[in-house]
C-alpha cells in the first residue's frame, strides 16, 4: 500500500502530472511487486519562493 | 503530542474543515489518551490534477 | 480520498492504534462526507528524543 | 528539484529499495524533464500495525 | 542529507522565507555537522482555515 | 505555528538532536517573528538503505 508524496517547483503541465502518475506507479509496482490499485500518489506544487537548497531560495539562483 | 496531516482533494467548506478539526481531535484524544491541547492538525487542499490512484489522476476518473 | 499522517511519541499499544484508525476514519467520513474506503491512515512512532516543542526535546521535559 | 517520500509496509529487501530508487527517479526525470541529480527519495518502512485503510489496520485484514 | 519540511500559516514575506532558508540551514549544519549543500528545505503556506490546535481552526481563535 | 519535519540518515546523537531542536527553533523564531512555544519539531532517522539521490541509495555511494 505505498503512499507516494512528491513536492516539486510549480510549472508542470497536467500532461506531465498524468505521465508522472502513470510511470511512477509502474516503477513502484515492478520494484515492490504490488498491484497498481495499491499505489496512491499526492503531488504538491511549490512556488519558487518556497524551495531552498544550501540555504538559498530557488528564486535567487 | 500528535501531529496530524490530512491531504485531500479541494472542495471542502470551512464548516467541514471546522468539523474535521473538532472530531479528529476528539477521536485521537479518546483513543490515545491525551489532552486536546496536544493535538495539532494541518489540512492541505489538493487540486484534482494532483492526486492519483492506480496510476490515474483524479481528474481522469 | 483523504490521506492522513499521524506522528506521535511511541508508546501506544496496538489496541490504541486500532481505535485511532477506526475513530479517525469515522470522524473524517462524517465531516467530509466520504466513504470509509477512501480514507488511508499512516501512523509513525517517534522516540522521545525525536520530538521537540519550544526548542526542547520531549526527553528533557 | 522533486522530493519524493514513499511510505509502505515494511518487508521490502534492500534490492527492492535499490530498484525503486532507480526506477522512480527515471520515471520522474522522463515525465518532468529534470536531471537525475535533482531527485531525492526518502523511503519509510511502516510496521503493519501502523497502516490502515477503511478504518482497519493492515494486521487485521 | 537532511530534508526539512516547514508548514506554517501563510503571510510570511519572501524576505522572511529567504531568512528562514539561510538560518535554518546554518542551524542544521552546525548541529549535525554537514555541508550546506546537503540541506534541502520545503516551505508550505497554509491558509488559516487549514490549521488547528486543540480542535479549533486558527481562523476561529 | 510552524511545524517542522526533518528527515535525515540515522547516526545523530541525542546531543546533536538537542542542539538541532534548540537552534532550528531560534532560527525560525528570529526569521518568522514567532514565540518559541509555537514551534514544533519532528525528527525522523532513516537507515542508509532508505535514502537516495540521483537514483542511487546512500549505502551504495
mmCIF file of C-alpha atoms in Angstrom:
data_model
loop_
_atom_site.group_PDB
_atom_site.id
_atom_site.type_symbol
_atom_site.label_atom_id
_atom_site.label_comp_id
_atom_site.label_asym_id
_atom_site.label_seq_id
_atom_site.Cartn_x
_atom_site.Cartn_y
_atom_site.Cartn_z
ATOM 1 C CA UNK A 1 0.000 0.000 0.000
ATOM 2 C CA UNK A 2 2.622 2.567 -0.952
ATOM 3 C CA UNK A 3 1.750 6.219 -0.352
ATOM 4 C CA UNK A 4 3.889 8.496 -2.521
ATOM 5 C CA UNK A 5 4.261 12.233 -1.898
ATOM 6 C CA UNK A 6 6.073 14.342 -4.488
ATOM 7 C CA UNK A 7 6.857 18.020 -3.847
ATOM 8 C CA UNK A 8 8.287 19.994 -6.774
ATOM 9 C CA UNK A 9 8.527 23.550 -8.001
ATOM 10 C CA UNK A 10 5.337 24.583 -9.802
ATOM 11 C CA UNK A 11 5.221 24.688 -13.577
ATOM 12 C CA UNK A 12 4.425 21.091 -14.607
ATOM 13 C CA UNK A 13 1.522 20.735 -17.008
ATOM 14 C CA UNK A 14 -1.399 18.414 -16.429
ATOM 15 C CA UNK A 15 0.037 16.112 -19.095
ATOM 16 C CA UNK A 16 3.315 15.929 -17.213
ATOM 17 C CA UNK A 17 1.439 15.112 -13.996
ATOM 18 C CA UNK A 18 -0.550 12.434 -15.839
ATOM 19 C CA UNK A 19 2.702 10.944 -17.051
ATOM 20 C CA UNK A 20 4.331 11.082 -13.609
ATOM 21 C CA UNK A 21 1.320 9.331 -12.037
ATOM 22 C CA UNK A 22 1.415 6.551 -14.625
ATOM 23 C CA UNK A 23 5.166 5.953 -14.722
ATOM 24 C CA UNK A 24 5.880 6.283 -11.000
ATOM 25 C CA UNK A 25 3.074 3.810 -10.284
ATOM 26 C CA UNK A 26 4.527 1.356 -12.830
ATOM 27 C CA UNK A 27 8.002 1.775 -11.368
ATOM 28 C CA UNK A 28 6.812 1.014 -7.835
ATOM 29 C CA UNK A 29 4.644 -1.940 -8.871
ATOM 30 C CA UNK A 30 7.508 -3.555 -10.776
ATOM 31 C CA UNK A 31 10.017 -2.969 -7.992
ATOM 32 C CA UNK A 32 7.872 -3.672 -4.951
ATOM 33 C CA UNK A 33 5.667 -6.326 -6.500
ATOM 34 C CA UNK A 34 2.280 -4.779 -5.756
ATOM 35 C CA UNK A 35 -0.865 -4.112 -7.843
ATOM 36 C CA UNK A 36 -1.397 -0.588 -9.266
ATOM 37 C CA UNK A 37 -4.567 -0.167 -7.162
ATOM 38 C CA UNK A 38 -2.383 -0.183 -4.056
ATOM 39 C CA UNK A 39 -0.427 2.918 -5.091
ATOM 40 C CA UNK A 40 -1.618 6.394 -4.071
ATOM 41 C CA UNK A 41 0.237 9.493 -5.273
ATOM 42 C CA UNK A 42 -0.001 13.066 -3.998
ATOM 43 C CA UNK A 43 1.655 15.891 -5.971
ATOM 44 C CA UNK A 44 2.349 19.275 -4.386
ATOM 45 C CA UNK A 45 3.300 22.354 -6.437
ATOM 46 C CA UNK A 46 5.619 24.719 -4.613
ATOM 47 C CA UNK A 47 6.232 28.330 -5.657
ATOM 48 C CA UNK A 48 9.922 29.019 -6.316
ATOM 49 C CA UNK A 49 9.949 31.136 -3.150
ATOM 50 C CA UNK A 50 9.267 28.009 -1.117
ATOM 51 C CA UNK A 51 12.150 25.726 -2.037
ATOM 52 C CA UNK A 52 15.759 26.059 -0.931
ATOM 53 C CA UNK A 53 18.991 24.162 -1.280
ATOM 54 C CA UNK A 54 22.207 25.110 0.517
ATOM 55 C CA UNK A 55 20.317 27.894 2.282
ATOM 56 C CA UNK A 56 19.359 29.713 -0.934
ATOM 57 C CA UNK A 57 15.796 30.026 -2.263
ATOM 58 C CA UNK A 58 15.167 28.731 -5.758
ATOM 59 C CA UNK A 59 14.127 32.227 -6.944
ATOM 60 C CA UNK A 60 17.576 33.548 -6.011
ATOM 61 C CA UNK A 61 19.604 31.067 -8.063
ATOM 62 C CA UNK B 1 1.839 15.354 21.087
ATOM 63 C CA UNK B 2 0.170 14.013 17.956
ATOM 64 C CA UNK B 3 0.798 15.931 14.738
ATOM 65 C CA UNK B 4 -1.877 15.145 12.159
ATOM 66 C CA UNK B 5 -1.523 15.919 8.453
ATOM 67 C CA UNK B 6 -4.536 15.445 6.174
ATOM 68 C CA UNK B 7 -4.254 15.820 2.394
ATOM 69 C CA UNK B 8 -7.493 15.710 0.414
ATOM 70 C CA UNK B 9 -8.908 16.905 -2.875
ATOM 71 C CA UNK B 10 -10.028 20.544 -2.625
ATOM 72 C CA UNK B 11 -13.672 21.433 -2.266
ATOM 73 C CA UNK B 12 -14.338 21.143 1.486
ATOM 74 C CA UNK B 13 -16.035 24.164 3.009
ATOM 75 C CA UNK B 14 -14.716 25.988 6.056
ATOM 76 C CA UNK B 15 -17.538 24.399 8.079
ATOM 77 C CA UNK B 16 -16.406 20.943 7.012
ATOM 78 C CA UNK B 17 -12.828 21.801 7.988
ATOM 79 C CA UNK B 18 -14.068 23.112 11.345
ATOM 80 C CA UNK B 19 -15.892 19.834 11.876
ATOM 81 C CA UNK B 20 -12.895 17.727 10.837
ATOM 82 C CA UNK B 21 -10.636 19.620 13.255
ATOM 83 C CA UNK B 22 -13.055 19.105 16.144
ATOM 84 C CA UNK B 23 -13.935 15.461 15.525
ATOM 85 C CA UNK B 24 -10.481 14.192 14.579
ATOM 86 C CA UNK B 25 -9.071 15.827 17.713
ATOM 87 C CA UNK B 26 -11.758 14.152 19.852
ATOM 88 C CA UNK B 27 -11.109 10.799 18.187
ATOM 89 C CA UNK B 28 -7.379 10.969 18.877
ATOM 90 C CA UNK B 29 -7.788 12.180 22.469
ATOM 91 C CA UNK B 30 -10.193 9.363 23.299
ATOM 92 C CA UNK B 31 -8.045 6.711 21.631
ATOM 93 C CA UNK B 32 -4.603 7.859 22.632
ATOM 94 C CA UNK B 33 -5.497 9.337 25.983
ATOM 95 C CA UNK B 34 -4.111 12.830 25.528
ATOM 96 C CA UNK B 35 -5.464 16.339 26.140
ATOM 97 C CA UNK B 36 -6.885 18.286 23.146
ATOM 98 C CA UNK B 37 -4.169 20.948 23.528
ATOM 99 C CA UNK B 38 -1.624 18.325 22.497
ATOM 100 C CA UNK B 39 -3.187 17.759 19.070
ATOM 101 C CA UNK B 40 -2.088 19.827 16.059
ATOM 102 C CA UNK B 41 -3.810 19.374 12.684
ATOM 103 C CA UNK B 42 -2.672 20.537 9.249
ATOM 104 C CA UNK B 43 -5.080 20.326 6.289
ATOM 105 C CA UNK B 44 -3.839 20.509 2.698
ATOM 106 C CA UNK B 45 -6.184 21.039 -0.258
ATOM 107 C CA UNK B 46 -5.024 19.334 -3.447
ATOM 108 C CA UNK B 47 -6.344 20.180 -6.918
ATOM 109 C CA UNK B 48 -7.824 17.124 -8.660
ATOM 110 C CA UNK B 49 -4.842 17.193 -11.021
ATOM 111 C CA UNK B 50 -2.561 16.405 -8.090
ATOM 112 C CA UNK B 51 -3.986 13.162 -6.759
ATOM 113 C CA UNK B 52 -3.709 9.717 -8.337
ATOM 114 C CA UNK B 53 -4.674 6.165 -7.535
ATOM 115 C CA UNK B 54 -3.690 3.166 -9.644
ATOM 116 C CA UNK B 55 -1.662 5.495 -11.873
ATOM 117 C CA UNK B 56 -4.667 7.610 -12.915
ATOM 118 C CA UNK B 57 -5.203 11.252 -11.925
ATOM 119 C CA UNK B 58 -8.413 12.070 -10.119
ATOM 120 C CA UNK B 59 -9.499 14.433 -12.959
ATOM 121 C CA UNK B 60 -9.402 11.484 -15.394
ATOM 122 C CA UNK B 61 -11.713 9.170 -13.449
ATOM 123 C CA UNK C 1 -9.549 10.444 -0.893
ATOM 124 C CA UNK C 2 -8.111 11.750 2.371
ATOM 125 C CA UNK C 3 -4.582 10.641 3.264
ATOM 126 C CA UNK C 4 -3.955 11.018 6.999
ATOM 127 C CA UNK C 5 -0.487 11.008 8.561
ATOM 128 C CA UNK C 6 -0.181 10.941 12.348
ATOM 129 C CA UNK C 7 3.202 11.303 14.066
ATOM 130 C CA UNK C 8 3.260 10.762 17.845
ATOM 131 C CA UNK C 9 5.669 9.766 20.567
ATOM 132 C CA UNK C 10 5.996 5.979 20.750
ATOM 133 C CA UNK C 11 4.205 4.016 23.434
ATOM 134 C CA UNK C 12 0.698 3.475 22.012
ATOM 135 C CA UNK C 13 -0.497 -0.133 22.119
ATOM 136 C CA UNK C 14 -1.846 -1.965 19.103
ATOM 137 C CA UNK C 15 -5.329 -1.641 20.621
ATOM 138 C CA UNK C 16 -4.922 2.129 20.820
ATOM 139 C CA UNK C 17 -3.775 2.223 17.197
ATOM 140 C CA UNK C 18 -6.766 0.068 16.200
ATOM 141 C CA UNK C 19 -9.025 2.538 17.977
ATOM 142 C CA UNK C 20 -7.366 5.576 16.393
ATOM 143 C CA UNK C 21 -7.735 4.053 12.918
ATOM 144 C CA UNK C 22 -11.424 3.341 13.461
ATOM 145 C CA UNK C 23 -12.408 6.619 15.130
ATOM 146 C CA UNK C 24 -10.352 8.985 12.987
ATOM 147 C CA UNK C 25 -11.788 7.345 9.863
ATOM 148 C CA UNK C 26 -15.333 7.777 11.216
ATOM 149 C CA UNK C 27 -14.638 11.414 12.126
ATOM 150 C CA UNK C 28 -13.371 12.223 8.631
ATOM 151 C CA UNK C 29 -16.177 10.369 6.848
ATOM 152 C CA UNK C 30 -18.848 12.185 8.871
ATOM 153 C CA UNK C 31 -17.229 15.589 8.410
ATOM 154 C CA UNK C 32 -16.071 15.351 4.829
ATOM 155 C CA UNK C 33 -18.855 13.161 3.543
ATOM 156 C CA UNK C 34 -16.778 10.345 2.054
ATOM 157 C CA UNK C 35 -16.891 6.536 2.280
ATOM 158 C CA UNK C 36 -14.527 4.774 4.752
ATOM 159 C CA UNK C 37 -12.748 3.016 1.853
ATOM 160 C CA UNK C 38 -11.457 6.407 0.725
ATOM 161 C CA UNK C 39 -9.532 7.045 3.955
ATOM 162 C CA UNK C 40 -5.922 5.920 4.316
ATOM 163 C CA UNK C 41 -4.068 6.382 7.616
ATOM 164 C CA UNK C 42 -0.348 6.194 8.317
ATOM 165 C CA UNK C 43 0.900 6.176 11.928
ATOM 166 C CA UNK C 44 4.520 6.943 12.793
ATOM 167 C CA UNK C 45 6.013 6.238 16.233
ATOM 168 C CA UNK C 46 8.705 8.720 17.248
ATOM 169 C CA UNK C 47 11.197 8.108 20.067
ATOM 170 C CA UNK C 48 11.037 10.823 22.729
ATOM 171 C CA UNK C 49 14.449 12.031 21.515
ATOM 172 C CA UNK C 50 12.867 12.955 18.184
ATOM 173 C CA UNK C 51 10.135 15.375 19.200
ATOM 174 C CA UNK C 52 10.553 18.951 20.380
ATOM 175 C CA UNK C 53 8.389 21.892 21.322
ATOM 176 C CA UNK C 54 9.725 25.366 22.122
ATOM 177 C CA UNK C 55 13.214 24.113 21.266
ATOM 178 C CA UNK C 56 13.276 21.407 23.960
ATOM 179 C CA UNK C 57 13.279 17.654 23.283
ATOM 180 C CA UNK C 58 10.484 15.655 24.837
ATOM 181 C CA UNK C 59 13.006 13.583 26.864
ATOM 182 C CA UNK C 60 14.209 16.781 28.567
ATOM 183 C CA UNK C 61 10.815 17.940 29.839
ATOM 184 C CA UNK D 1 14.015 19.570 -7.587
ATOM 185 C CA UNK D 2 11.472 16.848 -6.830
ATOM 186 C CA UNK D 3 11.433 15.495 -3.288
ATOM 187 C CA UNK D 4 9.772 12.073 -3.170
ATOM 188 C CA UNK D 5 8.537 10.453 0.045
ATOM 189 C CA UNK D 6 7.325 6.840 -0.075
ATOM 190 C CA UNK D 7 5.709 5.202 2.962
ATOM 191 C CA UNK D 8 4.987 1.459 2.688
ATOM 192 C CA UNK D 9 4.533 -1.553 4.915
ATOM 193 C CA UNK D 10 7.898 -2.985 5.948
ATOM 194 C CA UNK D 11 9.244 -6.103 4.275
ATOM 195 C CA UNK D 12 10.955 -4.804 1.108
ATOM 196 C CA UNK D 13 14.513 -6.035 0.643
ATOM 197 C CA UNK D 14 17.462 -3.743 0.024
ATOM 198 C CA UNK D 15 17.449 -4.915 -3.614
ATOM 199 C CA UNK D 16 13.823 -3.870 -3.975
ATOM 200 C CA UNK D 17 14.626 -0.463 -2.456
ATOM 201 C CA UNK D 18 17.579 -0.108 -4.855
ATOM 202 C CA UNK D 19 15.244 -0.877 -7.733
ATOM 203 C CA UNK D 20 12.572 1.555 -6.518
ATOM 204 C CA UNK D 21 15.159 4.344 -6.173
ATOM 205 C CA UNK D 22 16.442 3.755 -9.699
ATOM 206 C CA UNK D 23 13.121 3.331 -11.486
ATOM 207 C CA UNK D 24 11.159 6.041 -9.692
ATOM 208 C CA UNK D 25 13.971 8.502 -10.426
ATOM 209 C CA UNK D 26 13.922 7.517 -14.119
ATOM 210 C CA UNK D 27 10.132 7.850 -14.235
ATOM 211 C CA UNK D 28 10.205 11.347 -12.767
ATOM 212 C CA UNK D 29 13.102 12.536 -14.933
ATOM 213 C CA UNK D 30 11.363 11.360 -18.117
ATOM 214 C CA UNK D 31 7.998 12.845 -17.141
ATOM 215 C CA UNK D 32 9.111 16.093 -15.549
ATOM 216 C CA UNK D 33 12.149 16.690 -17.707
ATOM 217 C CA UNK D 34 14.756 17.062 -14.961
ATOM 218 C CA UNK D 35 18.236 15.591 -14.386
ATOM 219 C CA UNK D 36 18.573 12.576 -12.015
ATOM 220 C CA UNK D 37 20.714 14.646 -9.617
ATOM 221 C CA UNK D 38 17.654 16.780 -8.881
ATOM 222 C CA UNK D 39 15.634 13.865 -7.496
ATOM 223 C CA UNK D 40 15.757 12.989 -3.787
ATOM 224 C CA UNK D 41 13.888 9.947 -2.455
ATOM 225 C CA UNK D 42 13.024 9.066 1.137
ATOM 226 C CA UNK D 43 11.626 5.598 1.941
ATOM 227 C CA UNK D 44 9.835 4.889 5.223
ATOM 228 C CA UNK D 45 9.080 1.348 6.425
ATOM 229 C CA UNK D 46 5.878 1.089 8.451
ATOM 230 C CA UNK D 47 5.006 -1.869 10.683
ATOM 231 C CA UNK D 48 1.673 -3.472 9.702
ATOM 232 C CA UNK D 49 0.212 -2.072 12.932
ATOM 233 C CA UNK D 50 0.755 1.433 11.585
ATOM 234 C CA UNK D 51 -1.190 1.413 8.340
ATOM 235 C CA UNK D 52 -4.970 1.471 7.929
ATOM 236 C CA UNK D 53 -7.496 1.673 5.145
ATOM 237 C CA UNK D 54 -11.250 1.999 5.697
ATOM 238 C CA UNK D 55 -10.604 2.249 9.431
ATOM 239 C CA UNK D 56 -8.966 -1.201 9.699
ATOM 240 C CA UNK D 57 -5.296 -1.799 10.491
ATOM 241 C CA UNK D 58 -3.316 -3.818 7.988
ATOM 242 C CA UNK D 59 -2.610 -6.526 10.603
ATOM 243 C CA UNK D 60 -6.365 -7.135 10.984
ATOM 244 C CA UNK D 61 -7.126 -7.782 7.329
ATOM 245 C CA UNK E 1 21.266 14.747 3.660
ATOM 246 C CA UNK E 2 18.643 16.449 5.800
ATOM 247 C CA UNK E 3 15.279 17.131 4.157
ATOM 248 C CA UNK E 4 13.391 19.841 6.049
ATOM 249 C CA UNK E 5 9.667 20.488 5.621
ATOM 250 C CA UNK E 6 8.129 23.553 7.279
ATOM 251 C CA UNK E 7 4.359 24.134 7.264
ATOM 252 C CA UNK E 8 3.140 27.475 8.607
ATOM 253 C CA UNK E 9 0.191 29.811 8.304
ATOM 254 C CA UNK E 10 0.519 31.999 5.206
ATOM 255 C CA UNK E 11 1.637 35.588 5.477
ATOM 256 C CA UNK E 12 5.445 35.402 5.550
ATOM 257 C CA UNK E 13 7.178 37.673 3.058
ATOM 258 C CA UNK E 14 9.764 36.473 0.578
ATOM 259 C CA UNK E 15 12.424 38.160 2.724
ATOM 260 C CA UNK E 16 11.285 36.173 5.741
ATOM 261 C CA UNK E 17 11.426 32.957 3.703
ATOM 262 C CA UNK E 18 14.906 33.880 2.481
ATOM 263 C CA UNK E 19 15.967 34.396 6.083
ATOM 264 C CA UNK E 20 14.400 31.119 7.237
ATOM 265 C CA UNK E 21 16.170 29.199 4.466
ATOM 266 C CA UNK E 22 19.539 30.706 5.386
ATOM 267 C CA UNK E 23 19.299 30.434 9.163
ATOM 268 C CA UNK E 24 17.679 27.002 9.382
ATOM 269 C CA UNK E 25 20.339 25.634 7.040
ATOM 270 C CA UNK E 26 23.097 27.147 9.214
ATOM 271 C CA UNK E 27 21.469 25.744 12.368
ATOM 272 C CA UNK E 28 21.326 22.233 10.944
ATOM 273 C CA UNK E 29 24.856 22.329 9.510
ATOM 274 C CA UNK E 30 26.325 23.454 12.834
ATOM 275 C CA UNK E 31 24.356 20.903 14.854
ATOM 276 C CA UNK E 32 24.503 17.916 12.560
ATOM 277 C CA UNK E 33 27.917 18.586 11.082
ATOM 278 C CA UNK E 34 27.002 18.545 7.415
ATOM 279 C CA UNK E 35 27.746 20.864 4.454
ATOM 280 C CA UNK E 36 25.053 23.403 3.409
ATOM 281 C CA UNK E 37 24.712 21.702 0.002
ATOM 282 C CA UNK E 38 23.247 18.670 1.793
ATOM 283 C CA UNK E 39 20.296 20.591 3.215
ATOM 284 C CA UNK E 40 17.028 20.845 1.266
ATOM 285 C CA UNK E 41 14.145 22.926 2.612
ATOM 286 C CA UNK E 42 10.488 22.928 1.551
ATOM 287 C CA UNK E 43 8.150 25.655 2.838
ATOM 288 C CA UNK E 44 4.364 25.256 2.683
ATOM 289 C CA UNK E 45 1.965 28.171 3.253
ATOM 290 C CA UNK E 46 -1.316 27.137 4.856
ATOM 291 C CA UNK E 47 -4.451 29.313 4.872
ATOM 292 C CA UNK E 48 -5.699 29.999 8.424
ATOM 293 C CA UNK E 49 -8.655 27.714 7.677
ATOM 294 C CA UNK E 50 -6.249 24.787 7.372
ATOM 295 C CA UNK E 51 -4.500 24.786 10.728
ATOM 296 C CA UNK E 52 -5.946 23.687 14.070
ATOM 297 C CA UNK E 53 -4.784 23.238 17.631
ATOM 298 C CA UNK E 54 -6.936 21.719 20.376
ATOM 299 C CA UNK E 55 -9.644 21.066 17.789
ATOM 300 C CA UNK E 56 -10.098 24.738 16.864
ATOM 301 C CA UNK E 57 -9.182 26.250 13.494
ATOM 302 C CA UNK E 58 -6.761 29.147 13.515
ATOM 303 C CA UNK E 59 -9.394 31.463 11.965
ATOM 304 C CA UNK E 60 -11.659 30.864 14.980
ATOM 305 C CA UNK E 61 -9.146 31.867 17.659
ATOM 306 C CA UNK F 1 2.560 27.860 14.423
ATOM 307 C CA UNK F 2 5.347 26.349 12.347
ATOM 308 C CA UNK F 3 5.509 22.554 12.155
ATOM 309 C CA UNK F 4 8.991 21.385 11.172
ATOM 310 C CA UNK F 5 9.758 17.877 9.908
ATOM 311 C CA UNK F 6 13.384 16.841 9.440
ATOM 312 C CA UNK F 7 14.312 13.500 7.841
ATOM 313 C CA UNK F 8 17.999 12.545 7.901
ATOM 314 C CA UNK F 9 20.181 9.473 7.765
ATOM 315 C CA UNK F 10 20.451 7.875 11.204
ATOM 316 C CA UNK F 11 23.535 8.359 13.314
ATOM 317 C CA UNK F 12 22.957 11.681 15.100
ATOM 318 C CA UNK F 13 23.466 11.556 18.850
ATOM 319 C CA UNK F 14 20.913 12.776 21.358
ATOM 320 C CA UNK F 15 23.130 15.811 21.968
ATOM 321 C CA UNK F 16 23.086 16.637 18.275
ATOM 322 C CA UNK F 17 19.289 16.313 18.242
ATOM 323 C CA UNK F 18 19.075 18.560 21.319
ATOM 324 C CA UNK F 19 21.193 21.133 19.516
ATOM 325 C CA UNK F 20 19.145 20.907 16.307
ATOM 326 C CA UNK F 21 15.902 21.411 18.254
ATOM 327 C CA UNK F 22 17.277 24.485 20.015
ATOM 328 C CA UNK F 23 18.974 26.163 17.061
ATOM 329 C CA UNK F 24 16.324 25.457 14.424
ATOM 330 C CA UNK F 25 13.672 26.841 16.773
ATOM 331 C CA UNK F 26 15.747 30.003 17.328
ATOM 332 C CA UNK F 27 16.320 30.381 13.579
ATOM 333 C CA UNK F 28 12.596 30.162 12.816
ATOM 334 C CA UNK F 29 11.564 32.478 15.641
ATOM 335 C CA UNK F 30 14.025 35.158 14.555
ATOM 336 C CA UNK F 31 13.075 34.879 10.873
ATOM 337 C CA UNK F 32 9.339 34.418 11.157
ATOM 338 C CA UNK F 33 8.799 36.524 14.233
ATOM 339 C CA UNK F 34 7.008 33.953 16.414
ATOM 340 C CA UNK F 35 7.445 32.757 20.022
ATOM 341 C CA UNK F 36 9.398 29.504 20.647
ATOM 342 C CA UNK F 37 6.271 27.835 22.076
ATOM 343 C CA UNK F 38 4.730 27.985 18.612
ATOM 344 C CA UNK F 39 7.427 25.800 17.039
ATOM 345 C CA UNK F 40 7.042 22.012 16.912
ATOM 346 C CA UNK F 41 9.832 19.827 15.507
ATOM 347 C CA UNK F 42 9.710 16.176 14.432
ATOM 348 C CA UNK F 43 12.955 14.333 13.645
ATOM 349 C CA UNK F 44 12.980 11.084 11.671
ATOM 350 C CA UNK F 45 16.025 8.812 11.469
ATOM 351 C CA UNK F 46 16.321 6.961 8.177
ATOM 352 C CA UNK F 47 18.540 3.906 7.634
ATOM 353 C CA UNK F 48 21.064 4.446 4.811
ATOM 354 C CA UNK F 49 19.067 1.942 2.736
ATOM 355 C CA UNK F 50 16.135 4.344 2.740
ATOM 356 C CA UNK F 51 17.602 7.490 1.224
ATOM 357 C CA UNK F 52 18.508 8.065 -2.425
ATOM 358 C CA UNK F 53 19.768 10.867 -4.604
ATOM 359 C CA UNK F 54 20.100 10.614 -8.394
ATOM 360 C CA UNK F 55 18.547 7.151 -8.226
ATOM 361 C CA UNK F 56 21.286 5.673 -6.005
ATOM 362 C CA UNK F 57 20.794 4.567 -2.388
ATOM 363 C CA UNK F 58 23.015 6.160 0.206
ATOM 364 C CA UNK F 59 24.526 2.765 1.126
ATOM 365 C CA UNK F 60 25.787 2.372 -2.460
ATOM 366 C CA UNK F 61 27.700 5.635 -2.659
#
